[in-house]
PDB file of C-alpha atoms in Angstrom:
ATOM      1  CA  MET U   1      -9.434 -40.938  28.425  1.00 92.00           C
ATOM      2  CA  GLU U   2      -8.020 -44.231  29.627  1.00 94.00           C
ATOM      3  CA  ILE U   3      -7.716 -46.433  32.693  1.00 95.00           C
ATOM      4  CA  ARG U   4      -4.496 -45.990  34.681  1.00 95.00           C
ATOM      5  CA  THR U   5      -2.929 -49.440  34.954  1.00 96.00           C
ATOM      6  CA  ASP U   6      -1.713 -50.219  38.512  1.00 96.00           C
ATOM      7  CA  SER U   7      -3.448 -47.155  39.979  1.00 94.00           C
ATOM      8  CA  GLY U   8      -5.852 -49.127  42.187  1.00 95.00           C
ATOM      9  CA  GLY U   9      -4.675 -50.241  45.604  1.00 96.00           C
ATOM     10  CA  ALA U  10      -3.628 -53.887  45.676  1.00 97.00           C
ATOM     11  CA  GLY U  11      -5.498 -56.240  47.964  1.00 98.00           C
ATOM     12  CA  ARG U  12      -7.416 -59.478  48.204  1.00 98.00           C
ATOM     13  CA  PHE U  13     -10.118 -57.202  46.860  1.00 98.00           C
ATOM     14  CA  ARG U  14      -8.368 -54.765  44.518  1.00 96.00           C
ATOM     15  CA  GLY U  15      -9.346 -51.102  44.542  1.00 96.00           C
ATOM     16  CA  GLY U  16     -10.762 -49.668  41.345  1.00 96.00           C
ATOM     17  CA  CYS U  17      -8.413 -47.962  38.914  1.00 96.00           C
ATOM     18  CA  GLY U  18      -8.174 -44.241  38.358  1.00 95.00           C
ATOM     19  CA  LEU U  19      -8.409 -42.555  34.976  1.00 96.00           C
ATOM     20  CA  ARG U  20      -6.057 -40.517  32.821  1.00 95.00           C
ATOM     21  CA  ARG U  21      -7.322 -37.680  30.662  1.00 96.00           C
ATOM     22  CA  ASP U  22      -4.982 -35.661  28.468  1.00 94.00           C
ATOM     23  CA  ILE U  23      -5.855 -32.139  27.374  1.00 92.00           C
ATOM     24  CA  ARG U  24      -4.122 -30.452  24.434  1.00 94.00           C
ATOM     25  CA  PHE U  25      -4.616 -26.713  24.150  1.00 94.00           C
ATOM     26  CA  VAL U  26      -5.551 -25.297  20.754  1.00 96.00           C
ATOM     27  CA  SER U  27      -4.866 -21.665  21.677  1.00 95.00           C
ATOM     28  CA  SER U  28      -2.907 -19.605  24.186  1.00 95.00           C
ATOM     29  CA  GLY U  29      -4.378 -18.872  27.595  1.00 92.00           C
ATOM     30  CA  GLU U  30      -4.226 -20.031  31.194  1.00 92.00           C
ATOM     31  CA  PHE U  31      -4.915 -23.379  32.817  1.00 90.00           C
ATOM     32  CA  LEU U  32      -6.113 -23.301  36.430  1.00 90.00           C
ATOM     33  CA  SER U  33      -5.637 -26.478  38.414  1.00 86.00           C
ATOM     34  CA  VAL U  34      -7.551 -26.877  41.681  1.00 85.00           C
ATOM     35  CA  ILE U  35      -7.309 -30.473  42.855  1.00 82.00           C
ATOM     36  CA  LYS U  36      -7.083 -32.047  46.298  1.00 78.00           C
ATOM     37  CA  LYS U  37      -5.585 -35.285  47.603  1.00 78.00           C
ATOM     38  CA  THR U  38      -2.394 -35.020  45.524  1.00 75.00           C
ATOM     39  CA  ARG U  39      -0.110 -35.803  48.464  1.00 79.00           C
ATOM     40  CA  SER U  40      -2.148 -38.331  50.401  1.00 82.00           C
ATOM     41  CA  ALA U  41      -3.713 -41.357  48.769  1.00 83.00           C
ATOM     42  CA  PRO U  42      -7.148 -42.769  49.544  1.00 88.00           C
ATOM     43  CA  TRP U  43      -7.192 -45.269  52.393  1.00 91.00           C
ATOM     44  CA  ALA U  44      -6.736 -49.004  52.188  1.00 93.00           C
ATOM     45  CA  LEU U  45      -8.180 -51.469  54.680  1.00 95.00           C
ATOM     46  CA  ALA U  46      -7.283 -54.726  56.437  1.00 96.00           C
ATOM     47  CA  GLY U  47      -3.778 -55.052  54.982  1.00 96.00           C
ATOM     48  CA  GLY U  48      -4.609 -53.762  51.506  1.00 96.00           C
ATOM     49  CA  LEU U  49      -2.391 -51.181  49.823  1.00 95.00           C
ATOM     50  CA  SER U  50      -3.142 -47.545  49.157  1.00 95.00           C
ATOM     51  CA  PRO U  51      -3.645 -46.487  45.538  1.00 94.00           C
ATOM     52  CA  GLU U  52      -1.865 -43.710  43.705  1.00 86.00           C
ATOM     53  CA  PRO U  53      -3.194 -40.244  44.630  1.00 89.00           C
ATOM     54  CA  ASN U  54      -4.707 -37.652  42.276  1.00 91.00           C
ATOM     55  CA  GLN U  55      -2.163 -35.922  40.047  1.00 90.00           C
ATOM     56  CA  VAL U  56      -2.083 -33.073  37.556  1.00 90.00           C
ATOM     57  CA  VAL U  57       0.960 -33.117  35.261  1.00 90.00           C
ATOM     58  CA  VAL U  58       1.552 -29.977  33.238  1.00 89.00           C
ATOM     59  CA  PHE U  59       3.666 -30.245  30.077  1.00 89.00           C
ATOM     60  CA  PRO U  60       4.193 -34.058  30.400  1.00 85.00           C
ATOM     61  CA  GLY U  61       7.239 -35.459  28.634  1.00 85.00           C
ATOM     62  CA  THR U  62       8.981 -32.081  28.323  1.00 89.00           C
ATOM     63  CA  ASP U  63      11.733 -30.305  30.247  1.00 89.00           C
ATOM     64  CA  ARG U  64       8.963 -28.153  31.806  1.00 88.00           C
ATOM     65  CA  GLU U  65       7.066 -31.161  33.230  1.00 86.00           C
ATOM     66  CA  ALA U  66       5.725 -30.518  36.725  1.00 86.00           C
ATOM     67  CA  ARG U  67       3.196 -32.088  39.097  1.00 86.00           C
ATOM     68  CA  VAL U  68       0.883 -29.470  40.562  1.00 85.00           C
ATOM     69  CA  SER U  69      -2.167 -29.271  42.809  1.00 82.00           C
ATOM     70  CA  THR U  70      -3.433 -25.679  42.878  1.00 82.00           C
ATOM     71  CA  ARG U  71      -1.734 -23.508  40.313  1.00 83.00           C
ATOM     72  CA  ARG U  72      -2.385 -21.129  37.427  1.00 90.00           C
ATOM     73  CA  THR U  73      -0.225 -21.946  34.403  1.00 88.00           C
ATOM     74  CA  ALA U  74       0.207 -20.028  31.151  1.00 90.00           C
ATOM     75  CA  VAL U  75      -0.200 -22.267  28.103  1.00 90.00           C
ATOM     76  CA  VAL U  76       0.218 -21.910  24.350  1.00 91.00           C
ATOM     77  CA  ALA U  77      -1.290 -23.863  21.489  1.00 93.00           C
ATOM     78  CA  GLY U  78       0.044 -27.433  21.526  1.00 91.00           C
ATOM     79  CA  ASP U  79       0.783 -27.567  25.274  1.00 92.00           C
ATOM     80  CA  ARG U  80      -0.635 -30.556  27.146  1.00 92.00           C
ATOM     81  CA  VAL U  81      -1.865 -31.314  30.658  1.00 93.00           C
ATOM     82  CA  SER U  82      -2.588 -34.797  32.054  1.00 93.00           C
ATOM     83  CA  LEU U  83      -5.265 -35.257  34.721  1.00 93.00           C
ATOM     84  CA  LEU U  84      -4.736 -38.463  36.714  1.00 92.00           C
ATOM     85  CA  THR U  85      -7.464 -39.501  39.134  1.00 93.00           C
ATOM     86  CA  ALA U  86      -6.794 -41.639  42.192  1.00 92.00           C
ATOM     87  CA  GLY U  87      -7.695 -45.284  42.351  1.00 94.00           C
ATOM     88  CA  GLY U  88      -9.542 -46.926  45.211  1.00 96.00           C
ATOM     89  CA  GLY U  89      -7.874 -48.498  48.222  1.00 96.00           C
ATOM     90  CA  GLY U  90      -7.285 -52.239  48.363  1.00 97.00           C
ATOM     91  CA  HIS U  91      -8.832 -54.485  51.027  1.00 98.00           C
ATOM     92  CA  GLY U  92      -7.005 -57.450  52.516  1.00 97.00           C
ATOM     93  CA  ASP U  93      -3.619 -59.043  51.868  1.00 97.00           C
ATOM     94  CA  PRO U  94      -2.790 -58.877  48.123  1.00 97.00           C
ATOM     95  CA  GLY U  95      -1.197 -62.329  48.393  1.00 95.00           C
ATOM     96  CA  LEU U  96      -4.659 -63.763  49.080  1.00 97.00           C
ATOM     97  CA  ARG U  97      -6.210 -62.499  45.824  1.00 97.00           C
ATOM     98  CA  ASP U  98      -7.443 -65.320  43.603  1.00 97.00           C
ATOM     99  CA  PRO U  99      -4.729 -65.919  40.951  1.00 97.00           C
ATOM    100  CA  GLU U 100      -7.387 -66.185  38.223  1.00 97.00           C
ATOM    101  CA  ALA U 101      -8.713 -62.764  39.246  1.00 97.00           C
ATOM    102  CA  VAL U 102      -5.172 -61.367  38.948  1.00 98.00           C
ATOM    103  CA  ARG U 103      -4.817 -62.905  35.477  1.00 97.00           C
ATOM    104  CA  ARG U 104      -8.122 -61.278  34.449  1.00 97.00           C
ATOM    105  CA  ASP U 105      -6.910 -57.964  35.897  1.00 97.00           C
ATOM    106  CA  VAL U 106      -3.797 -58.165  33.714  1.00 97.00           C
ATOM    107  CA  ALA U 107      -5.769 -59.192  30.609  1.00 96.00           C
ATOM    108  CA  GLU U 108      -8.142 -56.242  31.112  1.00 96.00           C
ATOM    109  CA  GLY U 109      -5.334 -53.720  31.703  1.00 96.00           C
ATOM    110  CA  TYR U 110      -6.068 -52.993  35.371  1.00 97.00           C
ATOM    111  CA  VAL U 111      -2.824 -54.554  36.667  1.00 97.00           C
ATOM    112  CA  SER U 112       0.525 -54.881  34.884  1.00 97.00           C
ATOM    113  CA  ALA U 113       2.293 -58.239  34.532  1.00 97.00           C
ATOM    114  CA  GLU U 114       5.094 -56.801  36.689  1.00 96.00           C
ATOM    115  CA  ALA U 115       2.698 -55.861  39.534  1.00 96.00           C
ATOM    116  CA  ALA U 116       0.972 -59.244  39.239  1.00 97.00           C
ATOM    117  CA  ARG U 117       4.343 -60.907  39.851  1.00 97.00           C
ATOM    118  CA  GLU U 118       5.810 -58.508  42.445  1.00 96.00           C
ATOM    119  CA  VAL U 119       2.710 -57.531  44.448  1.00 96.00           C
ATOM    120  CA  TYR U 120       0.335 -60.481  44.033  1.00 97.00           C
ATOM    121  CA  GLY U 121       2.918 -63.254  43.508  1.00 95.00           C
ATOM    122  CA  VAL U 122       1.227 -64.409  40.291  1.00 96.00           C
ATOM    123  CA  ASP U 123       3.292 -65.141  37.168  1.00 93.00           C
ATOM    124  CA  VAL U 124       1.092 -64.357  34.181  1.00 89.00           C
ATOM    125  CA  ASP U 125       3.810 -64.897  31.568  1.00 82.00           C
ATOM    126  CA  GLY U 126       4.300 -68.602  32.197  1.00 60.00           C
TER     127      GLY U 126
END
């Protein structure tokens, strides 16, 4: 399980990040996905940005890769599924976030250097 970098909504007060959990099947069977909010992201407020929504990715990195919400899928040993939870919505204009907070976010893996530059206007490489 790991934090999903850039999954929280940007804002003066950044939304919390979602999580990624990968499942590898050790035998054949079926995987049943029942997840909501895969098409609409949680809300943002006061000029903040919406985060990424929930996602279930079956067979990631293969030619069978698909994003699903409610679906029954046959699996065999070695197949993988990634569960990606939504982040929280941002609050306020991202350009008003304290640059030191953005640098901490990058150092801790919550925000990428690219998003720091493009969304928050903070260059963390220089």
